[in-house]
Amino acid sequence: MLSLIVFLPLAAAALLVAVPQIGDGAARWLWVSVTAAEVALTLVLWAGYESPPPNALAFEEQVPWIPGVNSSYHVGVDGLSLPLVIMTAVIFLACAGYAVRSTDRTRAQAALFLFLQCVSLGLFVAADLIVFFVFFDLSIVAMYFVIAGWGHGNAARSALKFFLYTFLGSLALLVGFIGLYIAADPHTFDMVALTAAMPLAGSSLTGGLVLGAIVLGLAVKTPTFPFHTWLPPAHTDAPAIGSAVLAGVLLKMGTYGFVRIAMPMLPQAWRDWAWLIVAVGVVSVLYGALVALAQNNIKRMIAYTSVNHMGYIVMAVGAAGLVAGDTAEARSVAVTGAVTQMVSHGLITAALFLLAGVLYDRAGSYDLDGYGGLAGPAPKLAALFAVGAFASLGLPGFSGFIAEFQIFTGSIAAAPVTAVALPGILITAALFLRAFQRVFTGPTRGHSAGFADLRPSETFSVATLLALTVVIGVFPRPLLALIEPGAGALIGLLGR
């Protein structure tokens, strides 16, 4: 089942490449059909899911791959990965629907995004470090071509900066994986076996160095301060659907790596360096919000809010490593909030980037000062942007509130000093309300004159993502019931 979910998009991409007779119209609908089928398959997976024991996976598949280094094609899911698999399928469907009217090399674009969907899903189900690394690296390659091929402005420069930065991070990640392999007895890249063995337990120096390499690679991908500088130009110059996937899916590869690899495999080193990770998270929260507030480009503003929101996740997983006293339940709540935030941020920020893409599509500008009174000619755009803004700032009734409430509840209980990150929520509220006022209220001026409102395909894509944030915000129990057992198991593994 998992292999079908992972490789169905790849098969569709190969079909588009191998059969040039498939026209752009047929390619668009094949793209939509495959992404819709992927959503259906992931929901079937969820319906049949039963929470596995700690350090075990559901729907496991394992086939020998590189026996010389004890690496296999090993995949499976648990409560930490399945939500991200479903989220990935939903975001790619929204992007396919958004691009259904595209006329810019549609067949190639569809093939590339289907390939990107394959590697993204593959990473979230990987249970072998080499399999994880292969999908991690291929996602960088695919996104490079998305930005360079369909971007605008300084797209070639931004794509190159994105590639070099994140590829350097992947090399650090590979060094860390090799360190785990060498330390394991017997040597293996199997993630379940490495989690059970804790190969560097009792070796503070080596464990710290291996953790440093892994955290560096994941921090660049997340990205956290100060490894975030590739993000704003990549988002600014990427096409709308490229930004939606980059923010909604690819950034989660970094934070997911923390809970899947760094924390359970190197628990002692994670506990030793937890305060530093908390500090990085807090700085990212405040820095991302403040810099976003200073932006006059709406896409750069949304990009910097990603640094802010990823900072919440890093702060929470850092607080989870502060093992002291009777805080296990609080730390489990923090991890649950972190995974919920991964899903919430993916849905909300993907929607916001798609809406920003509408501005560029109509007027060729992201400049906040170039618009005014846009709610008049584009009421649907204004309404959906308002919903996305309120969801992003964590208003009750949206998924962001559920995630951030748990993050701060668990983090402050484990480390009261994390309360200093609370002003990040206030700053985020200020920057989104300020942007909404400048673009959508007041007299119609600048690019707003003659602005065409959302088309049905654009409305469907964005409204679907935002509707899910409302569903999670009002009825969070199904998602939390999926995540909580995995979060509790992770805290147990971390406390060994």
CSV table of C-alpha atoms in Angstrom, one decimal:
chain,number,residue,atom,x,y,z
A,1,MET,CA,0.0,0.0,0.0
A,2,LEU,CA,2.8,2.5,1.0
A,3,SER,CA,4.8,1.7,-2.1
A,4,LEU,CA,1.7,2.3,-4.3
A,5,ILE,CA,1.2,5.7,-2.6
A,6,VAL,CA,4.9,6.6,-3.1
A,7,PHE,CA,5.4,5.5,-6.6
A,8,LEU,CA,2.1,6.1,-8.3
A,9,PRO,CA,3.0,9.8,-9.0
A,10,LEU,CA,6.4,8.6,-10.3
A,11,ALA,CA,4.7,6.2,-12.7
A,12,ALA,CA,2.5,9.1,-14.0
A,13,ALA,CA,5.5,11.3,-14.4
A,14,ALA,CA,7.3,8.6,-16.4
A,15,LEU,CA,4.2,8.3,-18.6
A,16,LEU,CA,4.2,12.0,-19.3
A,17,VAL,CA,7.9,11.9,-20.2
A,18,ALA,CA,7.8,8.7,-22.3
A,19,VAL,CA,4.7,9.6,-24.3
A,20,PRO,CA,5.2,13.0,-26.0
A,21,GLN,CA,1.8,12.6,-27.7
A,22,ILE,CA,0.1,13.5,-24.4
A,23,GLY,CA,-0.9,17.1,-24.8
A,24,ASP,CA,-1.0,19.8,-22.2
A,25,GLY,CA,-4.7,19.5,-21.6
A,26,ALA,CA,-4.5,15.7,-21.0
A,27,ALA,CA,-1.4,16.3,-18.8
A,28,ARG,CA,-3.2,18.7,-16.6
A,29,TRP,CA,-6.1,16.4,-16.0
A,30,LEU,CA,-3.8,13.4,-15.5
A,31,TRP,CA,-1.9,15.5,-12.9
A,32,VAL,CA,-5.2,16.3,-11.1
A,33,SER,CA,-6.5,12.8,-11.3
A,34,VAL,CA,-3.3,11.2,-9.8
A,35,THR,CA,-3.1,13.7,-7.0
A,36,ALA,CA,-6.8,13.1,-6.2
A,37,ALA,CA,-6.2,9.4,-6.2
A,38,GLU,CA,-3.3,9.9,-3.8
A,39,VAL,CA,-5.5,11.8,-1.3
A,40,ALA,CA,-8.0,8.9,-1.5
A,41,LEU,CA,-5.3,6.3,-0.9
A,42,THR,CA,-3.9,8.2,2.1
A,43,LEU,CA,-7.4,8.4,3.6
A,44,VAL,CA,-7.8,4.7,3.1
A,45,LEU,CA,-4.5,4.2,4.8
A,46,TRP,CA,-5.7,6.4,7.7
A,47,ALA,CA,-8.9,4.4,8.0
A,48,GLY,CA,-7.0,1.1,8.3
A,49,TYR,CA,-4.3,2.5,10.6
A,50,GLU,CA,-3.8,1.1,14.1
A,51,SER,CA,-1.2,2.7,16.4
A,52,PRO,CA,1.9,0.4,16.5
A,53,PRO,CA,4.0,-0.2,19.7
A,54,PRO,CA,6.9,2.2,20.5
A,55,ASN,CA,9.7,2.0,18.0
A,56,ALA,CA,7.5,0.0,15.5
A,57,LEU,CA,5.8,1.0,12.3
A,58,ALA,CA,2.5,0.2,10.7
A,59,PHE,CA,2.1,-1.0,7.0
A,60,GLU,CA,5.8,-2.0,7.0
A,61,GLU,CA,7.4,-3.1,3.8
A,62,GLN,CA,11.1,-4.2,3.7
A,63,VAL,CA,13.1,-5.5,0.7
A,64,PRO,CA,17.0,-5.9,0.7
A,65,TRP,CA,18.6,-3.1,-1.3
A,66,ILE,CA,22.3,-2.7,-0.6
A,67,PRO,CA,23.1,-5.7,1.5
A,68,GLY,CA,26.8,-4.8,1.8
A,69,VAL,CA,26.0,-2.0,4.1
A,70,ASN,CA,22.9,-3.5,5.6
A,71,SER,CA,20.6,-1.0,3.9
A,72,SER,CA,17.1,-2.0,2.7
A,73,TYR,CA,14.1,-0.5,1.0
A,74,HIS,CA,12.2,-0.2,4.4
A,75,VAL,CA,9.1,1.9,4.7
A,76,GLY,CA,6.3,2.3,7.3
A,77,VAL,CA,4.3,4.9,9.1
A,78,ASP,CA,3.3,5.8,12.6
A,79,GLY,CA,1.5,8.7,14.3
A,80,LEU,CA,4.4,11.1,13.6
A,81,SER,CA,4.6,10.4,9.9
A,82,LEU,CA,1.1,9.6,8.7
A,83,PRO,CA,-0.3,13.1,9.3
A,84,LEU,CA,2.5,14.5,7.1
A,85,VAL,CA,1.8,11.9,4.4
A,86,ILE,CA,-1.9,13.0,4.3
A,87,MET,CA,-0.9,16.7,4.4
A,88,THR,CA,1.5,16.2,1.5
A,89,ALA,CA,-1.1,14.5,-0.7
A,90,VAL,CA,-3.6,17.3,0.0
A,91,ILE,CA,-1.2,20.1,-0.8
A,92,PHE,CA,-0.1,18.5,-4.1
A,93,LEU,CA,-3.8,18.1,-5.0
A,94,ALA,CA,-4.4,21.8,-4.3
A,95,CYS,CA,-1.4,22.8,-6.4
A,96,ALA,CA,-2.5,20.6,-9.3
A,97,GLY,CA,-6.0,22.2,-9.1
A,98,TYR,CA,-4.5,25.7,-8.9
A,99,ALA,CA,-2.4,25.1,-12.0
A,100,VAL,CA,-5.2,23.5,-14.1
A,101,ARG,CA,-5.4,26.6,-16.3
A,102,SER,CA,-1.6,26.9,-16.7
A,103,THR,CA,-0.3,27.1,-20.3
A,104,ASP,CA,3.5,27.3,-19.5
A,105,ARG,CA,5.0,23.9,-20.5
A,106,THR,CA,2.3,22.2,-18.6
A,107,ARG,CA,3.3,18.6,-19.5
A,108,ALA,CA,6.8,19.2,-18.1
A,109,GLN,CA,5.5,21.0,-15.1
A,110,ALA,CA,3.1,18.2,-14.3
A,111,ALA,CA,5.8,15.5,-14.6
A,112,LEU,CA,8.2,17.5,-12.4
A,113,PHE,CA,5.6,18.0,-9.7
A,114,LEU,CA,4.5,14.4,-9.8
A,115,PHE,CA,8.2,13.4,-9.3
A,116,LEU,CA,8.5,15.9,-6.4
A,117,GLN,CA,5.4,14.4,-4.8
A,118,CYS,CA,6.9,10.9,-5.1
A,119,VAL,CA,10.1,11.9,-3.3
A,120,SER,CA,8.3,13.9,-0.7
A,121,LEU,CA,6.0,11.0,0.2
A,122,GLY,CA,9.0,8.6,0.1
A,123,LEU,CA,10.9,10.6,2.7
A,124,PHE,CA,8.0,10.7,5.2
A,125,VAL,CA,7.6,6.9,5.0
A,126,ALA,CA,11.3,6.0,4.9
A,127,ALA,CA,12.6,3.7,7.6
A,128,ASP,CA,16.1,3.4,6.4
A,129,LEU,CA,18.6,6.3,6.5
A,130,ILE,CA,19.9,5.8,3.0
A,131,VAL,CA,16.3,5.7,1.6
A,132,PHE,CA,15.6,8.8,3.6
A,133,PHE,CA,18.7,10.5,2.3
A,134,VAL,CA,18.0,9.6,-1.4
A,135,PHE,CA,14.5,11.1,-1.2
A,136,PHE,CA,15.9,14.1,0.8
A,137,ASP,CA,18.4,14.9,-1.9
A,138,LEU,CA,16.0,14.3,-4.8
A,139,SER,CA,13.6,16.8,-3.4
A,140,ILE,CA,16.3,19.4,-3.6
A,141,VAL,CA,17.0,18.6,-7.2
A,142,ALA,CA,13.3,18.7,-8.1
A,143,MET,CA,12.7,22.0,-6.4
A,144,TYR,CA,15.7,23.5,-8.1
A,145,PHE,CA,14.2,22.9,-11.5
A,146,VAL,CA,10.8,24.2,-10.3
A,147,ILE,CA,12.3,27.5,-9.3
A,148,ALA,CA,14.7,27.8,-12.2
A,149,GLY,CA,12.2,26.6,-14.8
A,150,TRP,CA,9.0,28.4,-13.8
A,151,GLY,CA,10.1,31.2,-11.5
A,152,HIS,CA,10.4,34.9,-12.2
A,153,GLY,CA,12.6,37.8,-11.3
A,154,ASN,CA,16.1,36.4,-10.3
A,155,ALA,CA,14.8,32.8,-10.4
A,156,ALA,CA,18.1,31.3,-11.7
A,157,ARG,CA,20.1,33.0,-8.9
A,158,SER,CA,17.6,32.1,-6.2
A,159,ALA,CA,17.4,28.5,-7.4
A,160,LEU,CA,21.2,28.2,-7.3
A,161,LYS,CA,21.4,29.7,-3.8
A,162,PHE,CA,18.6,27.3,-2.7
A,163,PHE,CA,20.4,24.3,-4.2
A,164,LEU,CA,23.9,25.1,-2.8
A,165,TYR,CA,22.6,25.9,0.7
A,166,THR,CA,20.4,22.9,1.1
A,167,PHE,CA,22.8,20.5,-0.7
A,168,LEU,CA,25.5,21.6,1.7
A,169,GLY,CA,23.1,20.8,4.5
A,170,SER,CA,22.4,17.3,3.0
A,171,LEU,CA,26.2,16.6,3.0
A,172,ALA,CA,26.3,17.3,6.7
A,173,LEU,CA,23.3,15.1,7.2
A,174,LEU,CA,25.1,12.3,5.3
A,175,VAL,CA,28.1,12.6,7.5
A,176,GLY,CA,25.9,12.2,10.5
A,177,PHE,CA,24.2,9.1,9.0
A,178,ILE,CA,27.6,7.6,8.4
A,179,GLY,CA,28.5,8.3,12.0
A,180,LEU,CA,25.5,6.4,13.2
A,181,TYR,CA,26.2,3.5,10.9
A,182,ILE,CA,29.8,3.2,12.1
A,183,ALA,CA,28.8,3.3,15.7
A,184,ALA,CA,26.1,0.7,15.4
A,185,ASP,CA,26.9,-2.9,16.2
A,186,PRO,CA,26.1,-4.6,13.9
A,187,HIS,CA,26.5,-1.8,11.3
A,188,THR,CA,23.2,-0.8,9.8
A,189,PHE,CA,21.2,2.1,8.3
A,190,ASP,CA,17.9,0.7,9.5
A,191,MET,CA,16.1,3.4,11.4
A,192,VAL,CA,14.1,1.1,13.7
A,193,ALA,CA,17.3,-0.9,14.6
A,194,LEU,CA,19.3,2.3,15.2
A,195,THR,CA,16.6,3.7,17.5
A,196,ALA,CA,16.5,0.4,19.5
A,197,ALA,CA,20.4,0.2,19.7
A,198,MET,CA,21.1,3.9,20.6
A,199,PRO,CA,24.6,3.4,19.1
A,200,LEU,CA,26.3,6.4,20.7
A,201,ALA,CA,24.8,6.2,24.2
A,202,GLY,CA,27.6,6.9,26.7
A,203,SER,CA,29.8,8.7,24.3
A,204,SER,CA,29.1,12.4,24.9
A,205,LEU,CA,31.7,13.8,22.5
A,206,THR,CA,31.1,11.6,19.5
A,207,GLY,CA,27.4,11.6,20.1
A,208,GLY,CA,27.4,15.4,20.2
A,209,LEU,CA,29.4,15.6,17.0
A,210,VAL,CA,27.1,13.2,15.1
A,211,LEU,CA,24.1,15.0,16.4
A,212,GLY,CA,25.6,18.3,15.4
A,213,ALA,CA,26.0,17.1,11.8
A,214,ILE,CA,22.5,15.8,11.6
A,215,VAL,CA,21.0,18.9,13.2
A,216,LEU,CA,22.9,21.2,10.9
A,217,GLY,CA,21.6,19.4,7.8
A,218,LEU,CA,18.1,19.4,9.1
A,219,ALA,CA,18.3,23.0,10.4
A,220,VAL,CA,19.2,24.3,6.9
A,221,LYS,CA,16.2,22.5,5.4
A,222,THR,CA,13.8,23.7,8.1
A,223,PRO,CA,15.2,26.5,8.1
A,224,THR,CA,16.1,28.0,11.5
A,225,PHE,CA,18.0,31.1,12.3
A,226,PRO,CA,20.8,31.6,11.1
A,227,PHE,CA,20.5,29.1,8.3
A,228,HIS,CA,17.4,30.7,6.7
A,229,THR,CA,18.9,33.2,4.2
A,230,TRP,CA,18.2,31.0,1.2
A,231,LEU,CA,14.5,30.9,2.0
A,232,PRO,CA,13.2,34.5,1.2
A,233,PRO,CA,14.7,34.8,-2.3
A,234,ALA,CA,13.7,31.2,-3.2
A,235,HIS,CA,10.1,31.9,-2.2
A,236,THR,CA,10.0,35.4,-3.8
A,237,ASP,CA,11.2,34.1,-7.2
A,238,ALA,CA,9.4,30.7,-7.2
A,239,PRO,CA,6.1,30.1,-8.9
A,240,ALA,CA,3.1,30.1,-6.6
A,241,ILE,CA,2.7,26.3,-6.6
A,242,GLY,CA,6.5,26.0,-6.1
A,243,SER,CA,6.3,28.2,-3.0
A,244,ALA,CA,3.3,26.3,-1.7
A,245,VAL,CA,5.1,23.0,-1.9
A,246,LEU,CA,8.4,24.4,-0.6
A,247,ALA,CA,6.8,25.9,2.5
A,248,GLY,CA,4.1,23.4,2.9
A,249,VAL,CA,6.0,20.2,2.4
A,250,LEU,CA,9.8,20.5,2.0
A,251,LEU,CA,10.4,22.6,5.1
A,252,LYS,CA,8.7,19.8,7.1
A,253,MET,CA,11.4,17.4,6.0
A,254,GLY,CA,13.8,19.2,8.4
A,255,THR,CA,11.5,19.2,11.4
A,256,TYR,CA,10.3,15.7,10.7
A,257,GLY,CA,14.0,14.6,10.8
A,258,PHE,CA,14.3,15.9,14.3
A,259,VAL,CA,11.5,13.7,15.7
A,260,ARG,CA,12.2,10.7,13.5
A,261,ILE,CA,16.1,10.6,13.6
A,262,ALA,CA,17.9,13.0,15.9
A,263,MET,CA,15.7,12.6,19.0
A,264,PRO,CA,15.1,8.8,19.2
A,265,MET,CA,18.5,7.7,17.9
A,266,LEU,CA,20.7,10.1,19.9
A,267,PRO,CA,18.6,10.7,23.0
A,268,GLN,CA,21.5,11.4,25.3
A,269,ALA,CA,23.1,13.9,22.9
A,270,TRP,CA,19.7,15.5,22.4
A,271,ARG,CA,19.2,15.9,26.1
A,272,ASP,CA,22.7,17.4,26.5
A,273,TRP,CA,22.1,20.0,23.8
A,274,ALA,CA,18.4,20.6,24.4
A,275,TRP,CA,18.9,24.1,25.8
A,276,LEU,CA,20.8,25.2,22.7
A,277,ILE,CA,18.0,23.9,20.5
A,278,VAL,CA,15.4,25.7,22.6
A,279,ALA,CA,17.4,28.9,22.3
A,280,VAL,CA,17.6,28.5,18.5
A,281,GLY,CA,13.9,28.0,18.4
A,282,VAL,CA,13.1,31.1,20.5
A,283,VAL,CA,15.4,33.3,18.4
A,284,SER,CA,13.8,32.0,15.2
A,285,VAL,CA,10.3,32.7,16.5
A,286,LEU,CA,11.1,36.3,17.4
A,287,TYR,CA,13.6,37.1,14.6
A,288,GLY,CA,11.2,35.6,11.9
A,289,ALA,CA,8.3,37.7,13.1
A,290,LEU,CA,10.2,40.9,13.4
A,291,VAL,CA,11.8,40.7,10.0
A,292,ALA,CA,8.5,39.7,8.4
A,293,LEU,CA,7.0,42.8,10.0
A,294,ALA,CA,9.6,44.9,8.1
A,295,GLN,CA,8.9,43.5,4.7
A,296,ASN,CA,7.1,45.4,1.9
A,297,ASN,CA,7.0,42.4,-0.4
A,298,ILE,CA,4.1,40.1,0.6
A,299,LYS,CA,5.8,36.9,-0.5
A,300,ARG,CA,8.9,37.7,1.5
A,301,MET,CA,6.7,38.5,4.4
A,302,ILE,CA,5.0,35.1,4.3
A,303,ALA,CA,8.4,33.5,3.8
A,304,TYR,CA,9.8,35.1,7.0
A,305,THR,CA,6.6,33.9,8.9
A,306,SER,CA,7.7,30.4,8.0
A,307,VAL,CA,11.0,31.0,9.9
A,308,ASN,CA,8.8,32.2,12.8
A,309,HIS,CA,6.4,29.2,12.7
A,310,MET,CA,9.2,26.6,12.2
A,311,GLY,CA,10.8,28.2,15.3
A,312,TYR,CA,7.8,27.1,17.4
A,313,ILE,CA,8.5,23.5,16.3
A,314,VAL,CA,12.2,23.7,17.1
A,315,MET,CA,11.5,25.3,20.5
A,316,ALA,CA,9.0,22.5,21.3
A,317,VAL,CA,11.3,19.6,20.3
A,318,GLY,CA,14.1,21.2,22.2
A,319,ALA,CA,11.9,21.5,25.3
A,320,ALA,CA,11.0,17.8,24.9
A,321,GLY,CA,14.7,17.0,25.6
A,322,LEU,CA,14.7,18.8,29.0
A,323,VAL,CA,14.3,15.6,31.0
A,324,ALA,CA,13.8,16.8,34.6
A,325,GLY,CA,11.2,16.0,37.3
A,326,ASP,CA,7.7,14.9,36.4
A,327,THR,CA,7.4,16.7,33.0
A,328,ALA,CA,7.0,13.7,30.7
A,329,GLU,CA,3.3,14.5,30.0
A,330,ALA,CA,4.1,18.2,29.4
A,331,ARG,CA,6.9,17.3,27.0
A,332,SER,CA,4.6,14.9,25.2
A,333,VAL,CA,2.1,17.7,24.7
A,334,ALA,CA,4.9,19.9,23.3
A,335,VAL,CA,5.8,17.2,20.7
A,336,THR,CA,2.1,16.7,19.8
A,337,GLY,CA,1.9,20.4,19.3
A,338,ALA,CA,5.0,20.4,17.1
A,339,VAL,CA,3.7,17.7,14.8
A,340,THR,CA,0.3,19.5,14.7
A,341,GLN,CA,2.1,22.7,13.8
A,342,MET,CA,3.8,20.9,10.9
A,343,VAL,CA,0.4,20.0,9.5
A,344,SER,CA,-1.1,23.4,10.3
A,345,HIS,CA,1.7,25.4,8.9
A,346,GLY,CA,1.7,23.3,5.7
A,347,LEU,CA,-1.9,23.9,5.0
A,348,ILE,CA,-2.1,27.6,6.0
A,349,THR,CA,1.2,28.8,4.4
A,350,ALA,CA,0.5,26.8,1.1
A,351,ALA,CA,-2.8,28.6,0.9
A,352,LEU,CA,-1.2,32.0,1.5
A,353,PHE,CA,1.4,31.5,-1.1
A,354,LEU,CA,-1.2,30.5,-3.6
A,355,LEU,CA,-3.1,33.7,-2.9
A,356,ALA,CA,0.1,35.7,-3.2
A,357,GLY,CA,0.6,34.0,-6.6
A,358,VAL,CA,-2.8,35.4,-7.7
A,359,LEU,CA,-1.5,38.9,-7.0
A,360,TYR,CA,1.5,38.3,-9.2
A,361,ASP,CA,-0.5,36.6,-11.9
A,362,ARG,CA,-2.9,39.6,-12.2
A,363,ALA,CA,-0.6,42.5,-11.7
A,364,GLY,CA,3.0,41.2,-11.8
A,365,SER,CA,3.9,42.6,-8.4
A,366,TYR,CA,4.1,41.5,-4.7
A,367,ASP,CA,4.6,45.1,-3.5
A,368,LEU,CA,2.2,45.9,-0.6
A,369,ASP,CA,2.3,49.6,-1.6
A,370,GLY,CA,1.2,48.8,-5.1
A,371,TYR,CA,-2.3,47.7,-4.0
A,372,GLY,CA,-5.2,49.3,-2.0
A,373,GLY,CA,-8.9,48.7,-1.7
A,374,LEU,CA,-8.6,45.3,-3.4
A,375,ALA,CA,-11.6,44.0,-1.4
A,376,GLY,CA,-13.8,45.9,-3.8
A,377,PRO,CA,-12.9,44.2,-7.1
A,378,ALA,CA,-11.8,40.9,-5.5
A,379,PRO,CA,-14.0,40.0,-2.5
A,380,LYS,CA,-13.3,36.3,-2.7
A,381,LEU,CA,-9.5,36.9,-2.6
A,382,ALA,CA,-10.0,39.3,0.3
A,383,ALA,CA,-12.1,36.9,2.3
A,384,LEU,CA,-9.8,33.9,1.8
A,385,PHE,CA,-6.7,36.0,2.6
A,386,ALA,CA,-8.4,37.2,5.8
A,387,VAL,CA,-9.1,33.6,6.8
A,388,GLY,CA,-5.5,32.6,6.0
A,389,ALA,CA,-4.1,35.5,8.0
A,390,PHE,CA,-6.3,34.8,11.0
A,391,ALA,CA,-5.3,31.1,10.8
A,392,SER,CA,-1.6,31.9,10.6
A,393,LEU,CA,-1.7,34.2,13.6
A,394,GLY,CA,-3.2,31.4,15.7
A,395,LEU,CA,-6.7,32.6,16.2
A,396,PRO,CA,-9.0,30.1,18.1
A,397,GLY,CA,-11.1,28.1,15.7
A,398,PHE,CA,-8.1,27.4,13.4
A,399,SER,CA,-5.5,24.7,13.4
A,400,GLY,CA,-2.7,27.2,14.3
A,401,PHE,CA,-4.4,27.8,17.7
A,402,ILE,CA,-4.5,24.1,18.5
A,403,ALA,CA,-0.8,23.7,17.6
A,404,GLU,CA,0.6,26.8,19.3
A,405,PHE,CA,-1.5,26.3,22.4
A,406,GLN,CA,0.0,22.8,22.9
A,407,ILE,CA,3.5,24.0,22.0
A,408,PHE,CA,3.5,26.7,24.6
A,409,THR,CA,1.7,24.7,27.2
A,410,GLY,CA,4.2,21.8,27.0
A,411,SER,CA,7.3,24.0,26.5
A,412,ILE,CA,6.5,26.4,29.3
A,413,ALA,CA,5.8,23.6,31.7
A,414,ALA,CA,9.1,22.0,30.9
A,415,ALA,CA,11.1,25.2,30.6
A,416,PRO,CA,9.3,28.4,31.8
A,417,VAL,CA,11.9,30.6,30.0
A,418,THR,CA,10.3,29.7,26.7
A,419,ALA,CA,7.5,32.1,27.5
A,420,VAL,CA,9.8,34.8,26.1
A,421,ALA,CA,8.7,33.6,22.6
A,422,LEU,CA,5.0,34.5,23.3
A,423,PRO,CA,5.4,38.0,21.8
A,424,GLY,CA,6.0,36.3,18.4
A,425,ILE,CA,2.3,35.6,18.3
A,426,LEU,CA,1.5,39.3,18.8
A,427,ILE,CA,4.0,40.4,16.2
A,428,THR,CA,2.6,37.9,13.7
A,429,ALA,CA,-0.9,39.3,14.3
A,430,ALA,CA,0.3,42.8,13.7
A,431,LEU,CA,2.1,42.0,10.4
A,432,PHE,CA,-0.9,40.1,8.9
A,433,LEU,CA,-3.4,42.7,9.9
A,434,ARG,CA,-1.1,45.5,8.6
A,435,ALA,CA,-0.7,43.7,5.3
A,436,PHE,CA,-4.5,43.1,5.0
A,437,GLN,CA,-5.2,46.8,5.6
A,438,ARG,CA,-2.7,48.0,3.1
A,439,VAL,CA,-3.8,45.6,0.3
A,440,PHE,CA,-7.5,45.2,0.8
A,441,THR,CA,-9.0,48.2,2.6
A,442,GLY,CA,-9.3,51.9,1.7
A,443,PRO,CA,-9.9,53.4,-1.7
A,444,THR,CA,-9.1,51.3,-4.8
A,445,ARG,CA,-5.7,52.3,-6.2
A,446,GLY,CA,-2.6,51.1,-8.0
A,447,HIS,CA,-2.8,47.5,-9.3
A,448,SER,CA,-6.2,47.0,-7.6
A,449,ALA,CA,-8.0,48.9,-10.4
A,450,GLY,CA,-9.5,46.3,-12.8
A,451,PHE,CA,-8.2,43.4,-10.7
A,452,ALA,CA,-10.0,40.1,-11.6
A,453,ASP,CA,-11.2,38.1,-8.6
A,454,LEU,CA,-10.3,34.4,-8.0
A,455,ARG,CA,-11.1,31.9,-10.7
A,456,PRO,CA,-13.0,28.7,-9.7
A,457,SER,CA,-9.9,26.5,-9.8
A,458,GLU,CA,-8.0,29.0,-7.6
A,459,THR,CA,-10.9,29.3,-5.2
A,460,PHE,CA,-11.2,25.5,-4.9
A,461,SER,CA,-7.5,25.0,-4.2
A,462,VAL,CA,-7.2,27.7,-1.5
A,463,ALA,CA,-10.6,27.1,0.1
A,464,THR,CA,-9.9,23.4,0.4
A,465,LEU,CA,-6.6,24.1,2.4
A,466,LEU,CA,-8.2,26.7,4.6
A,467,ALA,CA,-11.3,24.6,5.2
A,468,LEU,CA,-9.1,21.9,6.6
A,469,THR,CA,-7.5,24.3,9.0
A,470,VAL,CA,-10.9,25.2,10.3
A,471,VAL,CA,-11.9,21.5,10.6
A,472,ILE,CA,-8.7,20.8,12.6
A,473,GLY,CA,-9.3,23.9,14.7
A,474,VAL,CA,-12.9,23.0,15.6
A,475,PHE,CA,-12.6,19.2,15.6
A,476,PRO,CA,-8.9,18.5,16.5
A,477,ARG,CA,-9.5,15.1,18.1
A,478,PRO,CA,-9.1,12.8,15.1
A,479,LEU,CA,-5.7,14.4,14.3
A,480,LEU,CA,-4.6,14.5,17.9
A,481,ALA,CA,-5.6,10.9,18.4
A,482,LEU,CA,-3.3,10.0,15.5
A,483,ILE,CA,-0.4,12.0,16.8
A,484,GLU,CA,-0.5,11.6,20.6
A,485,PRO,CA,0.6,7.9,20.8
A,486,GLY,CA,3.6,8.6,18.6
A,487,ALA,CA,4.5,11.6,20.7
A,488,GLY,CA,4.2,9.7,23.9
A,489,ALA,CA,6.4,6.9,22.5
A,490,LEU,CA,9.0,9.4,21.4
A,491,ILE,CA,9.2,10.9,24.9
A,492,GLY,CA,9.7,7.4,26.2
A,493,LEU,CA,12.5,6.8,23.8
A,494,LEU,CA,14.1,10.1,24.6
A,495,GLY,CA,14.1,9.4,28.3
A,496,ARG,CA,16.2,6.2,28.0
